[in-house]
């Protein structure tokens, strides 16, 4: 089955919370592109991972280091298995066949989506799981994991665990799989956000309503004036090519373009398959060394 990637439409980090996490406000879109994952039950207590690493060459090593070829104890699937088994020792072990396409350090949720796939597998096997418990355990694995347990696009806040389902007009896009590596921890530290615990501002509530309307109508161009990714200035300063990618997406026909998450991937959204084909060809010509992927949502 598909373990889908996500992109962020806007990502505001208003402050650092007393619990050490950062408050976020963003729209998460599920893509129809990602990893392929097959999970089958085996002897209780056993965990096996078989990976087909198809990540772009520059980042392939990052996954190998935490796969069955490296230190498996650092792999998010193994961590998820261990946490679930700590609560439900009677559940079967797993053999996981993973075709890994989502690169690490990309802002696409590649580890979180795999963890959610394993949660979903066990949820299907055990009626003892309830959604509240699943979401609590999932949030302990990673802030983005609860989103991937949902089947919808979401308006996301809190540290990533507060989800509001939203309607999004179907659309198309192109994702640039970039080789640059941006440390999430370093990016958050670079924002230098103040420590506070304010409730969502009236501006965000109003903005959220405006964004939901634009998404429902498919008015991607209107989002340019409404959404920002707070990480873009840091990312574009460190790697100017990422900024050039965004500029080129917009110049070549994209209705909206942005860095996703804390980076380093950049995407462009379009209105229509023909426009996407033209944009894809132009971007490949302009950036022949990069890998581009078409997606729908």
mmCIF file of C-alpha atoms in Angstrom:
data_model
loop_
_atom_site.group_PDB
_atom_site.id
_atom_site.type_symbol
_atom_site.label_atom_id
_atom_site.label_comp_id
_atom_site.label_asym_id
_atom_site.label_seq_id
_atom_site.Cartn_x
_atom_site.Cartn_y
_atom_site.Cartn_z
ATOM 1 C CA UNK A 1 0.000 0.000 0.000
ATOM 2 C CA UNK A 2 1.000 3.629 -0.352
ATOM 3 C CA UNK A 3 2.692 5.367 2.559
ATOM 4 C CA UNK A 4 2.039 8.907 1.280
ATOM 5 C CA UNK A 5 4.209 11.996 1.464
ATOM 6 C CA UNK A 6 2.813 15.342 2.576
ATOM 7 C CA UNK A 7 3.547 18.947 1.751
ATOM 8 C CA UNK A 8 3.011 22.053 3.860
ATOM 9 C CA UNK A 9 0.980 24.961 2.575
ATOM 10 C CA UNK A 10 2.412 27.620 4.788
ATOM 11 C CA UNK A 11 4.198 26.888 8.063
ATOM 12 C CA UNK A 12 4.083 29.498 10.789
ATOM 13 C CA UNK A 13 6.037 28.999 14.019
ATOM 14 C CA UNK A 14 4.630 31.681 16.351
ATOM 15 C CA UNK A 15 6.467 30.673 19.530
ATOM 16 C CA UNK A 16 8.270 28.006 21.529
ATOM 17 C CA UNK A 17 6.085 26.191 24.047
ATOM 18 C CA UNK A 18 6.913 25.588 27.717
ATOM 19 C CA UNK A 19 7.130 21.838 26.964
ATOM 20 C CA UNK A 20 10.074 22.477 24.632
ATOM 21 C CA UNK A 21 8.157 21.970 21.394
ATOM 22 C CA UNK A 22 7.344 24.744 18.946
ATOM 23 C CA UNK A 23 3.777 25.769 18.207
ATOM 24 C CA UNK A 24 2.991 25.315 14.514
ATOM 25 C CA UNK A 25 0.227 26.457 12.188
ATOM 26 C CA UNK A 26 0.069 24.896 8.768
ATOM 27 C CA UNK A 27 -2.009 23.156 6.136
ATOM 28 C CA UNK A 28 -0.913 19.570 5.458
ATOM 29 C CA UNK A 29 -1.767 18.081 2.074
ATOM 30 C CA UNK A 30 -1.576 14.329 1.451
ATOM 31 C CA UNK A 31 -0.023 13.417 -1.895
ATOM 32 C CA UNK A 32 -0.699 10.426 -4.114
ATOM 33 C CA UNK A 33 3.068 9.813 -4.207
ATOM 34 C CA UNK A 34 5.272 8.299 -1.532
ATOM 35 C CA UNK A 35 6.741 5.024 -0.313
ATOM 36 C CA UNK A 36 5.315 1.579 -1.032
ATOM 37 C CA UNK A 37 4.976 -0.552 2.085
ATOM 38 C CA UNK A 38 3.883 -4.146 2.628
ATOM 39 C CA UNK A 39 3.479 -5.418 6.191
ATOM 40 C CA UNK A 40 2.843 -9.037 7.124
ATOM 41 C CA UNK A 41 2.492 -10.706 10.542
ATOM 42 C CA UNK A 42 5.203 -13.054 11.816
ATOM 43 C CA UNK A 43 6.216 -14.583 15.154
ATOM 44 C CA UNK A 44 5.352 -12.351 18.149
ATOM 45 C CA UNK A 45 8.282 -10.186 19.217
ATOM 46 C CA UNK A 46 10.039 -10.412 15.856
ATOM 47 C CA UNK A 47 10.798 -7.418 13.638
ATOM 48 C CA UNK A 48 12.178 -7.702 10.125
ATOM 49 C CA UNK A 49 12.745 -4.906 7.616
ATOM 50 C CA UNK A 50 13.557 -5.439 3.964
ATOM 51 C CA UNK A 51 14.256 -2.184 2.116
ATOM 52 C CA UNK A 52 14.481 -1.274 -1.547
ATOM 53 C CA UNK A 53 16.212 2.102 -1.349
ATOM 54 C CA UNK A 54 15.099 4.242 -4.314
ATOM 55 C CA UNK A 55 15.863 7.609 -2.738
ATOM 56 C CA UNK A 56 17.765 10.145 -4.849
ATOM 57 C CA UNK A 57 21.459 9.286 -4.805
ATOM 58 C CA UNK A 58 22.605 12.252 -2.721
ATOM 59 C CA UNK A 59 20.393 11.237 0.220
ATOM 60 C CA UNK A 60 20.347 7.470 -0.169
ATOM 61 C CA UNK A 61 23.081 7.072 2.444
ATOM 62 C CA UNK A 62 20.975 8.856 5.098
ATOM 63 C CA UNK A 63 18.345 6.136 4.930
ATOM 64 C CA UNK A 64 20.829 3.256 4.698
ATOM 65 C CA UNK A 65 22.352 4.405 7.998
ATOM 66 C CA UNK A 66 19.082 3.690 9.836
ATOM 67 C CA UNK A 67 17.818 0.752 7.746
ATOM 68 C CA UNK A 68 18.596 -2.940 8.121
ATOM 69 C CA UNK A 69 21.931 -2.103 6.497
ATOM 70 C CA UNK A 70 22.834 0.267 9.340
ATOM 71 C CA UNK A 71 21.668 0.874 12.911
ATOM 72 C CA UNK A 72 18.132 -0.510 12.895
ATOM 73 C CA UNK A 73 17.513 0.710 16.460
ATOM 74 C CA UNK A 74 17.382 4.269 15.060
ATOM 75 C CA UNK A 75 14.765 3.385 12.437
ATOM 76 C CA UNK A 76 11.340 4.931 13.072
ATOM 77 C CA UNK A 77 9.553 1.716 12.098
ATOM 78 C CA UNK A 78 11.519 -0.239 14.698
ATOM 79 C CA UNK A 79 10.847 2.471 17.304
ATOM 80 C CA UNK A 80 7.147 2.338 16.466
ATOM 81 C CA UNK A 81 7.091 -1.456 16.697
ATOM 82 C CA UNK A 82 8.845 -1.326 20.068
ATOM 83 C CA UNK A 83 6.401 1.229 21.476
ATOM 84 C CA UNK A 84 3.341 -0.679 20.301
ATOM 85 C CA UNK A 85 4.707 -3.974 21.610
ATOM 86 C CA UNK A 86 5.382 -2.391 25.011
ATOM 87 C CA UNK A 87 1.616 -1.875 25.325
ATOM 88 C CA UNK A 88 0.380 -4.969 23.440
ATOM 89 C CA UNK A 89 2.835 -7.830 23.782
ATOM 90 C CA UNK A 90 0.334 -10.348 22.380
ATOM 91 C CA UNK A 91 0.337 -8.737 18.942
ATOM 92 C CA UNK A 92 2.270 -10.485 16.168
ATOM 93 C CA UNK A 93 5.681 -9.436 15.000
ATOM 94 C CA UNK A 94 6.081 -7.879 11.577
ATOM 95 C CA UNK A 95 8.005 -8.330 8.366
ATOM 96 C CA UNK A 96 8.038 -5.035 6.483
ATOM 97 C CA UNK A 97 8.918 -4.677 2.815
ATOM 98 C CA UNK A 98 9.571 -1.000 2.189
ATOM 99 C CA UNK A 99 10.232 0.598 -1.181
ATOM 100 C CA UNK A 100 11.726 3.857 0.051
ATOM 101 C CA UNK A 101 11.235 6.830 -2.277
ATOM 102 C CA UNK A 102 10.661 9.749 0.118
ATOM 103 C CA UNK A 103 14.080 11.229 0.946
ATOM 104 C CA UNK A 104 15.056 12.104 4.515
ATOM 105 C CA UNK A 105 15.635 15.754 5.464
ATOM 106 C CA UNK A 106 13.063 16.803 2.885
ATOM 107 C CA UNK A 107 10.051 18.169 4.776
ATOM 108 C CA UNK A 108 7.833 15.441 3.283
ATOM 109 C CA UNK A 109 7.137 13.365 6.410
ATOM 110 C CA UNK A 110 8.906 10.263 5.121
ATOM 111 C CA UNK A 111 9.513 8.688 8.522
ATOM 112 C CA UNK A 112 6.194 9.743 10.044
ATOM 113 C CA UNK A 113 4.151 8.282 7.199
ATOM 114 C CA UNK A 114 5.897 4.911 7.583
ATOM 115 C CA UNK A 115 5.200 4.924 11.322
ATOM 116 C CA UNK A 116 1.527 5.683 10.658
ATOM 117 C CA UNK A 117 1.349 2.777 8.206
ATOM 118 C CA UNK A 118 2.526 0.420 10.950
ATOM 119 C CA UNK A 119 0.001 1.876 13.411
ATOM 120 C CA UNK A 120 -2.733 1.339 10.819
ATOM 121 C CA UNK A 121 -1.633 -2.251 10.282
ATOM 122 C CA UNK A 122 -1.894 -3.050 13.967
ATOM 123 C CA UNK A 123 -5.141 -1.116 14.360
ATOM 124 C CA UNK A 124 -6.688 -3.336 11.713
ATOM 125 C CA UNK A 125 -5.610 -6.448 13.597
ATOM 126 C CA UNK A 126 -6.597 -5.480 17.122
ATOM 127 C CA UNK A 127 -10.033 -4.269 18.248
ATOM 128 C CA UNK A 128 -8.383 -3.339 21.555
ATOM 129 C CA UNK A 129 -6.918 -0.254 19.923
ATOM 130 C CA UNK A 130 -9.091 2.822 20.059
ATOM 131 C CA UNK A 131 -8.448 5.977 18.085
ATOM 132 C CA UNK A 132 -7.619 8.079 21.155
ATOM 133 C CA UNK A 133 -4.962 5.632 22.242
ATOM 134 C CA UNK A 134 -3.553 5.340 18.740
ATOM 135 C CA UNK A 135 -3.230 9.100 18.376
ATOM 136 C CA UNK A 136 -1.592 9.400 21.804
ATOM 137 C CA UNK A 137 1.003 6.731 20.992
ATOM 138 C CA UNK A 138 1.492 8.152 17.500
ATOM 139 C CA UNK A 139 2.199 11.639 18.846
ATOM 140 C CA UNK A 140 4.884 10.152 21.108
ATOM 141 C CA UNK A 141 6.671 8.819 18.011
ATOM 142 C CA UNK A 142 6.575 12.071 16.062
ATOM 143 C CA UNK A 143 4.552 15.258 15.755
ATOM 144 C CA UNK A 144 3.504 14.503 12.155
ATOM 145 C CA UNK A 145 2.428 10.892 12.744
ATOM 146 C CA UNK A 146 -1.175 11.683 13.865
ATOM 147 C CA UNK A 147 -1.784 13.514 10.589
ATOM 148 C CA UNK A 148 -0.903 10.429 8.569
ATOM 149 C CA UNK A 149 -3.432 8.394 10.575
ATOM 150 C CA UNK A 150 -6.087 10.663 9.115
ATOM 151 C CA UNK A 151 -7.206 10.150 5.531
ATOM 152 C CA UNK A 152 -7.836 13.831 4.951
ATOM 153 C CA UNK A 153 -6.003 17.075 4.312
ATOM 154 C CA UNK A 154 -5.805 19.010 7.567
ATOM 155 C CA UNK A 155 -5.351 22.390 9.158
ATOM 156 C CA UNK A 156 -2.682 21.582 11.752
ATOM 157 C CA UNK A 157 -1.801 23.372 14.976
ATOM 158 C CA UNK A 158 -0.359 22.690 18.422
ATOM 159 C CA UNK A 159 2.850 20.722 18.028
ATOM 160 C CA UNK A 160 1.192 18.858 15.154
ATOM 161 C CA UNK A 161 -1.419 16.885 17.077
ATOM 162 C CA UNK A 162 -4.385 19.269 16.681
ATOM 163 C CA UNK A 163 -5.995 18.403 13.370
ATOM 164 C CA UNK A 164 -8.972 19.924 11.602
ATOM 165 C CA UNK A 165 -10.149 18.176 8.434
ATOM 166 C CA UNK A 166 -10.507 20.538 5.490
ATOM 167 C CA UNK A 167 -11.888 20.260 1.973
ATOM 168 C CA UNK A 168 -9.370 20.848 -0.798
ATOM 169 C CA UNK A 169 -10.185 21.152 -4.472
ATOM 170 C CA UNK A 170 -8.347 18.459 -6.414
ATOM 171 C CA UNK A 171 -5.137 19.659 -7.982
ATOM 172 C CA UNK A 172 -1.752 18.783 -9.400
ATOM 173 C CA UNK A 173 1.804 19.641 -8.592
ATOM 174 C CA UNK A 174 5.497 18.994 -9.113
ATOM 175 C CA UNK A 175 7.967 18.218 -6.365
ATOM 176 C CA UNK A 176 11.680 18.966 -6.652
ATOM 177 C CA UNK A 177 13.644 16.295 -4.758
ATOM 178 C CA UNK A 178 16.625 18.344 -3.689
ATOM 179 C CA UNK A 179 19.997 17.037 -2.432
ATOM 180 C CA UNK A 180 20.490 19.672 0.270
ATOM 181 C CA UNK A 181 20.258 18.569 3.908
ATOM 182 C CA UNK A 182 18.705 20.901 6.462
ATOM 183 C CA UNK A 183 18.697 19.814 10.102
ATOM 184 C CA UNK A 184 15.205 20.253 11.554
ATOM 185 C CA UNK A 185 16.607 21.011 15.013
ATOM 186 C CA UNK A 186 19.003 23.619 13.625
ATOM 187 C CA UNK A 187 16.262 25.223 11.554
ATOM 188 C CA UNK A 188 13.966 25.576 14.560
ATOM 189 C CA UNK A 189 16.822 26.935 16.651
ATOM 190 C CA UNK A 190 17.586 29.443 13.903
ATOM 191 C CA UNK A 191 14.109 30.929 14.178
ATOM 192 C CA UNK A 192 14.894 32.101 17.740
ATOM 193 C CA UNK A 193 11.238 32.130 18.723
ATOM 194 C CA UNK A 194 10.266 33.470 22.170
ATOM 195 C CA UNK A 195 9.040 31.179 24.918
ATOM 196 C CA UNK A 196 5.337 31.718 25.515
ATOM 197 C CA UNK A 197 2.005 29.944 25.497
ATOM 198 C CA UNK A 198 -0.426 32.315 23.854
ATOM 199 C CA UNK A 199 -3.687 30.992 22.402
ATOM 200 C CA UNK A 200 -4.197 31.192 18.619
ATOM 201 C CA UNK A 201 -4.473 34.827 17.569
ATOM 202 C CA UNK A 202 -7.585 36.315 16.004
ATOM 203 C CA UNK A 203 -5.459 36.839 12.899
ATOM 204 C CA UNK A 204 -4.743 33.115 12.598
ATOM 205 C CA UNK A 205 -8.409 32.188 13.096
ATOM 206 C CA UNK A 206 -9.417 34.669 10.394
ATOM 207 C CA UNK A 207 -6.554 33.590 8.145
ATOM 208 C CA UNK A 208 -7.495 29.953 8.621
ATOM 209 C CA UNK A 209 -11.029 30.666 7.401
ATOM 210 C CA UNK A 210 -9.708 32.539 4.350
ATOM 211 C CA UNK A 211 -7.277 29.745 3.517
ATOM 212 C CA UNK A 212 -9.968 27.083 3.833
ATOM 213 C CA UNK A 213 -12.174 28.990 1.386
ATOM 214 C CA UNK A 214 -9.334 29.359 -1.152
ATOM 215 C CA UNK A 215 -8.460 25.670 -0.873
ATOM 216 C CA UNK A 216 -12.066 24.590 -1.318
ATOM 217 C CA UNK A 217 -12.354 26.780 -4.417
ATOM 218 C CA UNK A 218 -8.967 25.731 -5.809
ATOM 219 C CA UNK A 219 -7.693 29.304 -5.837
ATOM 220 C CA UNK A 220 -4.010 28.474 -5.380
ATOM 221 C CA UNK A 221 -2.758 31.868 -6.548
ATOM 222 C CA UNK A 222 -4.664 33.605 -3.734
ATOM 223 C CA UNK A 223 -2.644 31.603 -1.215
ATOM 224 C CA UNK A 224 0.527 33.503 -2.149
ATOM 225 C CA UNK A 225 -0.723 36.505 -0.194
ATOM 226 C CA UNK A 226 -2.038 34.485 2.727
ATOM 227 C CA UNK A 227 0.546 31.844 3.574
ATOM 228 C CA UNK A 228 4.231 31.945 4.482
ATOM 229 C CA UNK A 229 6.753 29.326 5.496
ATOM 230 C CA UNK A 230 8.838 30.783 8.313
ATOM 231 C CA UNK A 231 11.740 28.516 7.385
ATOM 232 C CA UNK A 232 12.179 29.871 3.855
ATOM 233 C CA UNK A 233 14.448 32.832 4.725
ATOM 234 C CA UNK A 234 16.825 30.535 6.639
ATOM 235 C CA UNK A 235 16.791 27.812 3.997
ATOM 236 C CA UNK A 236 17.206 30.197 1.049
ATOM 237 C CA UNK A 237 20.062 32.006 2.762
ATOM 238 C CA UNK A 238 21.928 28.761 3.396
ATOM 239 C CA UNK A 239 21.138 27.247 -0.019
ATOM 240 C CA UNK A 240 20.297 29.976 -2.582
ATOM 241 C CA UNK A 241 19.388 27.351 -5.190
ATOM 242 C CA UNK A 242 16.265 26.505 -3.165
ATOM 243 C CA UNK A 243 15.101 30.099 -3.519
ATOM 244 C CA UNK A 244 15.829 29.963 -7.236
ATOM 245 C CA UNK A 245 13.706 26.823 -7.492
ATOM 246 C CA UNK A 246 10.726 28.615 -5.971
ATOM 247 C CA UNK A 247 11.203 31.605 -8.276
ATOM 248 C CA UNK A 248 11.434 29.327 -11.313
ATOM 249 C CA UNK A 249 8.309 27.365 -10.398
ATOM 250 C CA UNK A 250 6.333 30.620 -10.286
ATOM 251 C CA UNK A 251 7.967 32.096 -13.390
ATOM 252 C CA UNK A 252 7.301 28.934 -15.396
ATOM 253 C CA UNK A 253 3.585 28.639 -14.646
ATOM 254 C CA UNK A 254 3.004 27.413 -11.091
ATOM 255 C CA UNK A 255 0.114 29.102 -9.293
ATOM 256 C CA UNK A 256 1.784 28.558 -5.911
ATOM 257 C CA UNK A 257 5.234 27.441 -4.794
ATOM 258 C CA UNK A 258 6.920 26.902 -1.449
ATOM 259 C CA UNK A 259 9.501 25.102 0.599
ATOM 260 C CA UNK A 260 7.799 22.211 2.401
ATOM 261 C CA UNK A 261 8.311 21.800 6.132
ATOM 262 C CA UNK A 262 11.759 22.876 7.275
ATOM 263 C CA UNK A 263 13.078 21.753 3.897
ATOM 264 C CA UNK A 264 14.770 20.985 1.728
ATOM 265 C CA UNK A 265 12.239 20.054 -0.965
ATOM 266 C CA UNK A 266 10.388 22.717 -2.960
ATOM 267 C CA UNK A 267 7.129 22.217 -4.844
ATOM 268 C CA UNK A 268 4.874 24.019 -7.316
ATOM 269 C CA UNK A 269 1.086 23.712 -7.628
ATOM 270 C CA UNK A 270 -0.757 24.128 -10.918
ATOM 271 C CA UNK A 271 -4.292 24.154 -12.269
ATOM 272 C CA UNK A 272 -4.514 21.532 -15.003
ATOM 273 C CA UNK A 273 -2.584 18.551 -16.356
ATOM 274 C CA UNK A 274 -1.381 20.342 -19.484
ATOM 275 C CA UNK A 275 0.080 23.170 -17.412
ATOM 276 C CA UNK A 276 1.821 20.633 -15.225
ATOM 277 C CA UNK A 277 3.359 18.869 -18.214
ATOM 278 C CA UNK A 278 4.667 22.162 -19.559
ATOM 279 C CA UNK A 279 5.998 23.172 -16.143
ATOM 280 C CA UNK A 280 7.669 19.785 -15.676
ATOM 281 C CA UNK A 281 9.499 20.099 -19.007
ATOM 282 C CA UNK A 282 10.643 23.657 -18.265
ATOM 283 C CA UNK A 283 11.917 22.777 -14.778
ATOM 284 C CA UNK A 284 13.819 19.743 -16.055
ATOM 285 C CA UNK A 285 15.456 21.873 -18.724
ATOM 286 C CA UNK A 286 16.392 24.595 -16.238
ATOM 287 C CA UNK A 287 17.575 22.199 -13.508
ATOM 288 C CA UNK A 288 18.834 19.100 -15.367
ATOM 289 C CA UNK A 289 20.656 17.718 -12.317
ATOM 290 C CA UNK A 290 17.538 17.583 -10.130
ATOM 291 C CA UNK A 291 14.858 14.908 -9.841
ATOM 292 C CA UNK A 292 11.251 16.070 -10.267
ATOM 293 C CA UNK A 293 8.112 14.103 -9.351
ATOM 294 C CA UNK A 294 4.547 14.784 -10.474
ATOM 295 C CA UNK A 295 1.761 14.361 -7.941
ATOM 296 C CA UNK A 296 -1.969 14.835 -7.439
ATOM 297 C CA UNK A 297 -3.905 15.626 -4.293
#
